[in-house]
Structures are given as C-alpha cells and as structure tokens.
PDB file of C-alpha atoms in Angstrom:
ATOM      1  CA  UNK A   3     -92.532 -52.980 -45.806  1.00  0.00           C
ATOM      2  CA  UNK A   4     -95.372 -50.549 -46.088  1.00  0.00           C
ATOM      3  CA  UNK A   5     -98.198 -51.705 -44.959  1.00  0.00           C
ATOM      4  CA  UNK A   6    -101.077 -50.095 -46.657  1.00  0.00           C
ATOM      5  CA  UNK A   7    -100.223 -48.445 -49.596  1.00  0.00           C
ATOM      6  CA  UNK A   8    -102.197 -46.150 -52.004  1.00  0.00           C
ATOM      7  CA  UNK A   9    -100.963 -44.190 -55.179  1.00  0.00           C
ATOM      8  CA  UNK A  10    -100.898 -42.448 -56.074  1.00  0.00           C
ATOM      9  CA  UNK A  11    -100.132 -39.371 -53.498  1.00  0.00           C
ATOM     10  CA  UNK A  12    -101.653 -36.170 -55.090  1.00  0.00           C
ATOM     11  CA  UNK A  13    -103.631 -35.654 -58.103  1.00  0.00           C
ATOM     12  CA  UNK A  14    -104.204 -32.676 -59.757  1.00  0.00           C
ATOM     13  CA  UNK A  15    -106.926 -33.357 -62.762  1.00  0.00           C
ATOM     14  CA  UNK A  16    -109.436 -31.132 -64.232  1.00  0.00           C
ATOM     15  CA  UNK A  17    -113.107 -30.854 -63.643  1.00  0.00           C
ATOM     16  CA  UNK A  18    -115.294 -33.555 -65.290  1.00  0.00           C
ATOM     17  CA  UNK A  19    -112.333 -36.141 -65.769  1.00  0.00           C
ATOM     18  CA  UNK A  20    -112.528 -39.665 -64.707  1.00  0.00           C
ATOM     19  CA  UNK A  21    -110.008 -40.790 -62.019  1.00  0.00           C
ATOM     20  CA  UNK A  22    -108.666 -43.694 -60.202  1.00  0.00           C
ATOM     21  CA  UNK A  23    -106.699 -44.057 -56.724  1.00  0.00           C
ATOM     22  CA  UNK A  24    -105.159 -47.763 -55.841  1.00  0.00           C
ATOM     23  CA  UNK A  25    -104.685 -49.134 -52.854  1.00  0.00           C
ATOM     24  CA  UNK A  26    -102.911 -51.999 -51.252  1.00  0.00           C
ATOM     25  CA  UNK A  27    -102.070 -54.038 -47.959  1.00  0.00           C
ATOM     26  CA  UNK A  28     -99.727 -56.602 -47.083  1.00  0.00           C
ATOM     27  CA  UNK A  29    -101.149 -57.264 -43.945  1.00  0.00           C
ATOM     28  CA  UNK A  30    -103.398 -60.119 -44.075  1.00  0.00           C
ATOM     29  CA  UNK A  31    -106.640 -58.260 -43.104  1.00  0.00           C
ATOM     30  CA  UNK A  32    -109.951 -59.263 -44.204  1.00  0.00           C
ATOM     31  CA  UNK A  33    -111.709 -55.923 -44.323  1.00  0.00           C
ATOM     32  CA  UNK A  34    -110.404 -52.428 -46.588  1.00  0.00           C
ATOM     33  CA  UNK A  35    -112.078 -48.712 -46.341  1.00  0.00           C
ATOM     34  CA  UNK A  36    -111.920 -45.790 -48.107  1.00  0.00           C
ATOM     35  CA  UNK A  37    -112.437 -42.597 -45.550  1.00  0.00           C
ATOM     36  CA  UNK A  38    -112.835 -38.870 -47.479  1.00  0.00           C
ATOM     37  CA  UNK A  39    -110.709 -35.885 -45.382  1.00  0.00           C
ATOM     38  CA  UNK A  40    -111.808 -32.820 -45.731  1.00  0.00           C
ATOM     39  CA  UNK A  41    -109.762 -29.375 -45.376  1.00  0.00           C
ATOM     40  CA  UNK A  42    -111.099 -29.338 -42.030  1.00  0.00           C
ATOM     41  CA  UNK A  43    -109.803 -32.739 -40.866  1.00  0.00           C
ATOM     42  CA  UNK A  44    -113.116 -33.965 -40.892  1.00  0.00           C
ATOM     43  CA  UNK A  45    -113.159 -37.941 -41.692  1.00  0.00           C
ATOM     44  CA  UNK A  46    -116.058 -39.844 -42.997  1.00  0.00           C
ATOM     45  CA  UNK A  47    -116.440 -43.195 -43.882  1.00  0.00           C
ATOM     46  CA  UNK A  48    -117.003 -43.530 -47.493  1.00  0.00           C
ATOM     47  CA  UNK A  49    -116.908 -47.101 -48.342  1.00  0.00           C
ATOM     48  CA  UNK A  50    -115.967 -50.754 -46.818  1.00  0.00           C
ATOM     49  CA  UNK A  51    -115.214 -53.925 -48.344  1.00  0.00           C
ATOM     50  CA  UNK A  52    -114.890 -57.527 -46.224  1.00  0.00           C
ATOM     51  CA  UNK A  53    -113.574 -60.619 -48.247  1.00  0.00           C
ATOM     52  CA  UNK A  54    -114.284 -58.940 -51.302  1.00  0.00           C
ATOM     53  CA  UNK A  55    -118.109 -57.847 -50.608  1.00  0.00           C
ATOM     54  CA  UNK A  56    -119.314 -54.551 -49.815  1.00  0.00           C
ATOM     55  CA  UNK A  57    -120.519 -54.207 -46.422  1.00  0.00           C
ATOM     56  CA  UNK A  58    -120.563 -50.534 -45.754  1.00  0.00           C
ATOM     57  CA  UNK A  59    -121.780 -47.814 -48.370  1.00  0.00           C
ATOM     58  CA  UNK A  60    -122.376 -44.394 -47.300  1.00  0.00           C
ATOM     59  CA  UNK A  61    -124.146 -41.761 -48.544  1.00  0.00           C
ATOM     60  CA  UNK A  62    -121.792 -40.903 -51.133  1.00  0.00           C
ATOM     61  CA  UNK A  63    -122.496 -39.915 -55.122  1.00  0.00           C
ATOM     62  CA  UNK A  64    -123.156 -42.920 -57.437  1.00  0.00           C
ATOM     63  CA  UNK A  65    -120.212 -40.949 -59.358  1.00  0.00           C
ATOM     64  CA  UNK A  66    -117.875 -43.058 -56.964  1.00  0.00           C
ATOM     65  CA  UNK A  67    -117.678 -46.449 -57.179  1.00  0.00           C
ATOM     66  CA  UNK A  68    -114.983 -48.961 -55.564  1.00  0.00           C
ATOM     67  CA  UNK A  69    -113.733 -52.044 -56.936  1.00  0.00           C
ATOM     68  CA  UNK A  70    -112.345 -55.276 -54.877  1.00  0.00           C
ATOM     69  CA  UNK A  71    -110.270 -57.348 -57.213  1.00  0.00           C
ATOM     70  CA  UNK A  72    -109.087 -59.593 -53.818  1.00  0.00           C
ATOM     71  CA  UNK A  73    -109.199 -58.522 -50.292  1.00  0.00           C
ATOM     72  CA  UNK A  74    -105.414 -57.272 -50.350  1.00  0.00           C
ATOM     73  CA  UNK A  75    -106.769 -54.322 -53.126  1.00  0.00           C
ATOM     74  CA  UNK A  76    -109.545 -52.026 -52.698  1.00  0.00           C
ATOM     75  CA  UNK A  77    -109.144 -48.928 -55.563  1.00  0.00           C
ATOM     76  CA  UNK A  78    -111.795 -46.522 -55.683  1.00  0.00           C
ATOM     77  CA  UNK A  79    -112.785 -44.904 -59.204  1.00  0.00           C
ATOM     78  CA  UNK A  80    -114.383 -41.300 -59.570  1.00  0.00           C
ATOM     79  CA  UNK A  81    -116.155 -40.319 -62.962  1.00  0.00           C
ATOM     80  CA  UNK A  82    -116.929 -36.788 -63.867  1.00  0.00           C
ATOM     81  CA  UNK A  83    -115.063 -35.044 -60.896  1.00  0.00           C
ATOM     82  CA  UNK A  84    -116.454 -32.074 -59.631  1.00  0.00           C
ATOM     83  CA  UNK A  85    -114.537 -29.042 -57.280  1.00  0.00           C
ATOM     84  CA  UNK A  86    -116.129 -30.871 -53.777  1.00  0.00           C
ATOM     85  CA  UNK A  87    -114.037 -33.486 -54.685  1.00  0.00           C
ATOM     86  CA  UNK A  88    -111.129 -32.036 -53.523  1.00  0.00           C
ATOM     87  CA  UNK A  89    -110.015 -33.542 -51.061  1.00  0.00           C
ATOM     88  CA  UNK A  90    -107.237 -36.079 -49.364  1.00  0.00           C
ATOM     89  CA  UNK A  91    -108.572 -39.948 -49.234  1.00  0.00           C
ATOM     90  CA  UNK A  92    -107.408 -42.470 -47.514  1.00  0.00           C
ATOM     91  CA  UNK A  93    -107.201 -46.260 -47.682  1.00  0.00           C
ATOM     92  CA  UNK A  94    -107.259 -48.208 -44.413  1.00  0.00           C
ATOM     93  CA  UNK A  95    -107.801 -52.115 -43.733  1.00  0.00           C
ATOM     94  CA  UNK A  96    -108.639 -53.903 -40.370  1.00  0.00           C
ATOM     95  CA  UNK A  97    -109.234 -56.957 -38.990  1.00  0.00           C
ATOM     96  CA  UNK A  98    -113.258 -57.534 -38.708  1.00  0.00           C
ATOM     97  CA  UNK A  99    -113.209 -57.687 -34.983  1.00  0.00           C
ATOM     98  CA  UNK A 100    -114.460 -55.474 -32.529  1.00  0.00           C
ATOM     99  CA  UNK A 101    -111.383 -54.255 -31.125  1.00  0.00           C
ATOM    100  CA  UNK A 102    -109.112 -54.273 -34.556  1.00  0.00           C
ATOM    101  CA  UNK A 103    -107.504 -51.035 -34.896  1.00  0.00           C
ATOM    102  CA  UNK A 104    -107.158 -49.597 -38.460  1.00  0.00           C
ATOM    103  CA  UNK A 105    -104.667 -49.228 -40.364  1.00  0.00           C
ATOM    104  CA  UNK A 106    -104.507 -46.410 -42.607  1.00  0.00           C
ATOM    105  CA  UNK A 107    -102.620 -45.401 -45.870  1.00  0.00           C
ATOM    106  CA  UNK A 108    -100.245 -41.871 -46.152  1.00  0.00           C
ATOM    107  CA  UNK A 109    -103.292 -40.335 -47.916  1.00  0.00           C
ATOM    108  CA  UNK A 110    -103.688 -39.350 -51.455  1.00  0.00           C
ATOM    109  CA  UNK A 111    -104.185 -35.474 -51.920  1.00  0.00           C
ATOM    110  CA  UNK A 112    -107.037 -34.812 -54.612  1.00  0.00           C
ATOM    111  CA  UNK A 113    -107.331 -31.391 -56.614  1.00  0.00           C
ATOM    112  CA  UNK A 114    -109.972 -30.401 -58.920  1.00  0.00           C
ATOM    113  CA  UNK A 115    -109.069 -27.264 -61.163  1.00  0.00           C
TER     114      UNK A 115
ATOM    115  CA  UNK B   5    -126.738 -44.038 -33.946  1.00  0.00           C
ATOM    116  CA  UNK B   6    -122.881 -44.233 -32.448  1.00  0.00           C
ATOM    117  CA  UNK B   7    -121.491 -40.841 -31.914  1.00  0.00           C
ATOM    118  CA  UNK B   8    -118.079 -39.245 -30.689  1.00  0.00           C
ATOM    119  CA  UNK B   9    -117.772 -35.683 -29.255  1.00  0.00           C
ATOM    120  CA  UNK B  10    -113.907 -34.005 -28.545  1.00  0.00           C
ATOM    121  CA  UNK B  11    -113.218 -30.824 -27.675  1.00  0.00           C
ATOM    122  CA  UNK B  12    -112.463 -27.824 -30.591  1.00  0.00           C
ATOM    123  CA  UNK B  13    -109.668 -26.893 -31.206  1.00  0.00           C
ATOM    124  CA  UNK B  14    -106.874 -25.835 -32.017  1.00  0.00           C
ATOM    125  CA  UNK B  15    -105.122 -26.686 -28.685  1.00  0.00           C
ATOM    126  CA  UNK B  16    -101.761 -24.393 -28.151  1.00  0.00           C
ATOM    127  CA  UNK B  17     -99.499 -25.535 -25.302  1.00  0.00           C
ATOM    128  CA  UNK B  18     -95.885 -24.249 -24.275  1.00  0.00           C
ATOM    129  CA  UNK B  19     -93.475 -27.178 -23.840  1.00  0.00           C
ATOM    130  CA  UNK B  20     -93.762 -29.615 -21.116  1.00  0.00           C
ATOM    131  CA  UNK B  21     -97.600 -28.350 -20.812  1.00  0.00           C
ATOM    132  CA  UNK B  22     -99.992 -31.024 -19.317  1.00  0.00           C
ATOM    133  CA  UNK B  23    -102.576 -31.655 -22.148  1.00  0.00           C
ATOM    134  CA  UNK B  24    -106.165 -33.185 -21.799  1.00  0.00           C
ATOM    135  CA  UNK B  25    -107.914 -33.323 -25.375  1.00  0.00           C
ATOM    136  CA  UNK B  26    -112.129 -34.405 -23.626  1.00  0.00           C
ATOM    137  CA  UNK B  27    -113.812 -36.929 -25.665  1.00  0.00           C
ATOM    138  CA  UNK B  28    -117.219 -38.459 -24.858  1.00  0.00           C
ATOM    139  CA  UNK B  29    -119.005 -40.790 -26.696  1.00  0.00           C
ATOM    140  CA  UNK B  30    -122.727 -42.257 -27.056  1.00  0.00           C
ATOM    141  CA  UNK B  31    -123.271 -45.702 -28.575  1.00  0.00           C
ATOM    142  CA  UNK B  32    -125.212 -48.708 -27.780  1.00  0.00           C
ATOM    143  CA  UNK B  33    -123.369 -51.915 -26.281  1.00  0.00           C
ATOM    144  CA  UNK B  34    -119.812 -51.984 -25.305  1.00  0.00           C
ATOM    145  CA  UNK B  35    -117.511 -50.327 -27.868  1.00  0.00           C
ATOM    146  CA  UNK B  36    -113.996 -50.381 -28.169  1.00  0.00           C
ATOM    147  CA  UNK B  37    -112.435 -46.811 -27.792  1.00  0.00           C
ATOM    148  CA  UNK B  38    -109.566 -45.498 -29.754  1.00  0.00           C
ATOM    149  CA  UNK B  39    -107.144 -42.589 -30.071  1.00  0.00           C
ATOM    150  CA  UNK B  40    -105.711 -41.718 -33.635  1.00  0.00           C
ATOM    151  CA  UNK B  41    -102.582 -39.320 -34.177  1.00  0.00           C
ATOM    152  CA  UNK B  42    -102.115 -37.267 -37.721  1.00  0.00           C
ATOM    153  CA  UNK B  43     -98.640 -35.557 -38.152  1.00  0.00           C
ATOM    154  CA  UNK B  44     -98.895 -33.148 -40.525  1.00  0.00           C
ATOM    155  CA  UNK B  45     -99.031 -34.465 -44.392  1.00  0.00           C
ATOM    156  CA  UNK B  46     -99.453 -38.383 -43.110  1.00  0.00           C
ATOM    157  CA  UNK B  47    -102.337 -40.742 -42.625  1.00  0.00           C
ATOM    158  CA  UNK B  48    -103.435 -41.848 -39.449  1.00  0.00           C
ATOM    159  CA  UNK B  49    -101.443 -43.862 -36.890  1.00  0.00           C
ATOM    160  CA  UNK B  50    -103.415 -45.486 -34.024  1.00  0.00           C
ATOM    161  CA  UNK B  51    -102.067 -44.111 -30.541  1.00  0.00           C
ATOM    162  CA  UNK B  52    -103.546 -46.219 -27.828  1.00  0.00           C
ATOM    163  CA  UNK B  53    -107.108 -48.260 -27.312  1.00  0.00           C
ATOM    164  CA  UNK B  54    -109.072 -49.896 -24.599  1.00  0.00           C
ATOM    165  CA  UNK B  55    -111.626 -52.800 -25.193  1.00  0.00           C
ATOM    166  CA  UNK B  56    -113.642 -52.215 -21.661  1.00  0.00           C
ATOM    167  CA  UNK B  57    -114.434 -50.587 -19.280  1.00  0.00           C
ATOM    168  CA  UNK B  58    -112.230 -49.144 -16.737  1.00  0.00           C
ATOM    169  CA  UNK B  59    -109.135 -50.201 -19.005  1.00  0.00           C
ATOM    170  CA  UNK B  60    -106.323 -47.669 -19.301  1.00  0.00           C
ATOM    171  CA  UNK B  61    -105.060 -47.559 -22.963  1.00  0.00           C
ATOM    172  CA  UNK B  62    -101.109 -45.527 -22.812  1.00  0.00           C
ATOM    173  CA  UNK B  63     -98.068 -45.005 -25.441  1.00  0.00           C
ATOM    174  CA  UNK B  64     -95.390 -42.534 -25.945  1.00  0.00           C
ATOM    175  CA  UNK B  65     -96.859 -41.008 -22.528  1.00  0.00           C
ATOM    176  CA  UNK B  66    -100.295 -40.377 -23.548  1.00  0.00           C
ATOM    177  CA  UNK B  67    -103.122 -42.235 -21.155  1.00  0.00           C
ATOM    178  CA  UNK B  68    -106.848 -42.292 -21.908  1.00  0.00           C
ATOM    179  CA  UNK B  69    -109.066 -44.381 -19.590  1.00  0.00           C
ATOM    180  CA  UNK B  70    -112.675 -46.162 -20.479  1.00  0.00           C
ATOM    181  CA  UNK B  71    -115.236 -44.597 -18.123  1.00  0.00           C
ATOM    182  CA  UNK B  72    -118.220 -46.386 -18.760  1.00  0.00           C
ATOM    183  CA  UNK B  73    -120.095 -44.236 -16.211  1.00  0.00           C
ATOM    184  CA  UNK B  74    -119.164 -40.977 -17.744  1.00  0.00           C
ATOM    185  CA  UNK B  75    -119.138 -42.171 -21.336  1.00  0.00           C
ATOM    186  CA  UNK B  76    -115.618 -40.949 -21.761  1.00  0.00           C
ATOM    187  CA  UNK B  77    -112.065 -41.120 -23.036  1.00  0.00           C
ATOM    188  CA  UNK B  78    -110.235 -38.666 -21.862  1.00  0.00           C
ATOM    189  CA  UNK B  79    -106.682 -38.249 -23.698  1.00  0.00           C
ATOM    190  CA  UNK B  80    -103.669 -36.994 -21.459  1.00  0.00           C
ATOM    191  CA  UNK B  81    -100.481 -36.322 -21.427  1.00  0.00           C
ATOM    192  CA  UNK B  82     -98.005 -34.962 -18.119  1.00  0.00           C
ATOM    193  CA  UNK B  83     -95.419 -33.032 -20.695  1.00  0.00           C
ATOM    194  CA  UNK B  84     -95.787 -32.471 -23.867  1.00  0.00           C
ATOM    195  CA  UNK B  85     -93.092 -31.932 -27.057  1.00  0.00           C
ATOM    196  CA  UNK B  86     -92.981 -30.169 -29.961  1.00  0.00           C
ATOM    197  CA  UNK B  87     -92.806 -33.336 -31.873  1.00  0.00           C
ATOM    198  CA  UNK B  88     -96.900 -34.007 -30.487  1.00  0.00           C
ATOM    199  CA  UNK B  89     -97.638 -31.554 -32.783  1.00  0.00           C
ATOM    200  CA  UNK B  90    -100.647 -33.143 -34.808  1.00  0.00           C
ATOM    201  CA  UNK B  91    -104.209 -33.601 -35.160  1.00  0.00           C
ATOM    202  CA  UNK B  92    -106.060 -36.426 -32.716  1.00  0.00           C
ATOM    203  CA  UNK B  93    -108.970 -38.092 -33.228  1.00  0.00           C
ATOM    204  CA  UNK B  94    -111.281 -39.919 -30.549  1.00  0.00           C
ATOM    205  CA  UNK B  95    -112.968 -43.047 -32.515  1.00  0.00           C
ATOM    206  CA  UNK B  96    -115.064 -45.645 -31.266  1.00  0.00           C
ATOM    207  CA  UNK B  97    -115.439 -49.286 -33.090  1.00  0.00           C
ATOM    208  CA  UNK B  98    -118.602 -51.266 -32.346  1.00  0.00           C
ATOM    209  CA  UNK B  99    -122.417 -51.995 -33.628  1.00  0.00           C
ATOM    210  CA  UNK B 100    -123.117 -54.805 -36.148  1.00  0.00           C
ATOM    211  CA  UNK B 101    -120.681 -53.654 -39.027  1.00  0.00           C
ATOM    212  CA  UNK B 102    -117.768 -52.673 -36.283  1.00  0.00           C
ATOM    213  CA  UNK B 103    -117.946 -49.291 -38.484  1.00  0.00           C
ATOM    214  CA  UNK B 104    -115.136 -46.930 -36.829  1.00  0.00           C
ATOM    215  CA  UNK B 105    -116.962 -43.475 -35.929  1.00  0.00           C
ATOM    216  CA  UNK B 106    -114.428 -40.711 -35.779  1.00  0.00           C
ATOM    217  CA  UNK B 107    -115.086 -37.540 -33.613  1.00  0.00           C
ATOM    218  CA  UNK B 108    -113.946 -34.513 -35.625  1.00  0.00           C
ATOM    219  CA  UNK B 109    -110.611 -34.363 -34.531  1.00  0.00           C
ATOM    220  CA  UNK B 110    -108.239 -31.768 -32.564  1.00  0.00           C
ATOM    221  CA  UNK B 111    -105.489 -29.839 -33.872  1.00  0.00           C
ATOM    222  CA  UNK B 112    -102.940 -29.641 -30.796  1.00  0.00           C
ATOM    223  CA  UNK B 113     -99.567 -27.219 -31.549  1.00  0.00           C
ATOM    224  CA  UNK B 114     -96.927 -27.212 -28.985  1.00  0.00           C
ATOM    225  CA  UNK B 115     -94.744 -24.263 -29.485  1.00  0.00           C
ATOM    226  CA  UNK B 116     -90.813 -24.630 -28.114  1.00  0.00           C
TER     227      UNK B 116
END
C-alpha cells in the first residue's frame, strides 16, 4: 500500500562509483521529483518530471541524470560520486495543480566513503 | 523569485507548551501555502494547506491561517506532545511550473 516508494534506503558506496536510486508511485499522479536533504534539513529541488518530460532541472551536476521510463517511475542515476554527495534523497510525486500537495518517499540515505 | 522564510531553530518546549513556528513568504500571484512534518528517519508527510486567502488550514491540532496582508502562515499549536517531535517545513506551491519552494525547516523537540 505504499504509496511512493524508493530503494533502496541507504547506500554506502565508495568515491567515484556509479549509482542508482529507484523510485515508484501507485498513486496515479502525473508529475515525480527528486528533492536532495542535506545534514542540515535543508531541501532543494533537484529534478521534476510531468508525463514523462522534464519540466524542472536545477542547478545540479551533469554527473546526475534522471530517467522516466513511465510516469509511475522516476530513478535518478549518479556517475562518479563524490563526498558532497552524501546525502538523504527523496522521491515525491504530485498532481500538476496548484494546490496538489506532495507526496514524498521514506528517503534514501546516501554515503560516500 | 518565490521565497519562504521560518523561524531558526531548534524550538524546545515542555509538554502541553503553546507552539508558534513564524513563516512568511514572498511570491508573485496567489500561492497555495503548505505545512510539512518530518519525524525523525522518515520522509515528509504534508500537515495541513490553504489555497487562499484568509483560509485556515488545521490537523492533529495544528492551525496555520493565509494572511495575504501580512504574507504569512503562521503554524500553531494550543498543547503540544512529545510525539510532535520533528522537523516542519513552511512551503509554498505556485508560479508557472507549480515548483514547491521549501523554507529551511524547524527542528521543534518537546521534552516530557
């Protein structure tokens, strides 16, 4: 019954691997975002998909890139990971509306050695 | 740009406290507000909203009301538990994307 779902929950790789996080929603929603959490709570925005297309891209390395196979998965895919990546992302979907709430995913807790 | 501004923390509150976490925001149009809740080691869960202004948005006791005037969103709460124990975020959905813009969030401990 979860709702949005993202594995997996930590990873602990090495510096300069190449990594992948998955996420899912059952919920219907047309629109999926991937936020970065940083050890001071802070949230940004990294990414957002809508139907499958990329509507929001922040300023974030060219290092990550997501990937939209339908709009019920967004996964996001890091190559050569470096120690500011540490960090816990999250996957959230919405409905494209201007009072949709998110919806976000438990989290999944990066670690770079 | 949009932009949402709460107060520092970390709040620290004895039992049955009255808590006010101040958010104001600045964005162009008529946003829709929101309140977020993180207990510890979960993702966020949305804790009430309001669409205009002078709306009230409440659950599980918290209030936060849409002053327009005051470009506010004031979260409260008449007694707080042990169990409210998280981090809250003020957010703020609108603009031509309806990107969410998160303020930076406020760690509130309420000790027994």
């Amino acid at each position: 019954d979860t709702a949005v779902s993202q594995t997996p929950k930590y990873l602990v790789t090495q510096m300069g691997n190449d990594k992948s996080i998955k996420c899912e929603q059952n919920l219907g929603h047309d629109t999926m975002y991937w936020y970065k959490q940083d050890s001071k709570k802070f949230l940004k925005i990294m990414f957002s998909y809508n139907n499958k297309e990329l509507i929001i891209n922040e300023t974030v390395p060219n290092r990550f890139s997501p990937k939209s196979p339908d709009k019920a998965h967004l996964n996001l895919h890091i190559n050569s990971l470096e120690l500011g990546d540490s960090a816990v992302y999250f996957c959230a979907s919405s409905q494209e509306v201007r009072d949709g709430p998110q919806h976000f995913g438990d989290g999944t807790r990066l670690s770079i050695l | 740009g949009n932009s949402v501004t709460q107060m520092e923390g970390p709040v620290t509150l004895s039992e049955e406290a009255f808590l006010t976490i101040n958010c104001t925001y600045t964005a162009t149009g008529y946003p829709s507000l929101f309140w977020y809740v993180q207990y510890p080691g979960e993702g966020l869960q949305l804790l009430l909203k309001a669409t205009k202004a002078d709306d009230k948005g409440s659950n599980k006791g918290f209030e936060a009301t849409y002053r327009k005037e005051t470009t506010s969103f004031h979260l409260e709460k008449g007694s707080v538990q042990v169990s409210d124990s998280a981090v809250y975020f003020c957010a703020l959905r609108g603009g031509s994307n309806y990107k969410l813009t998160f303020g930076k969030g406020t760690l509130l401990t309420v000790n027994p």
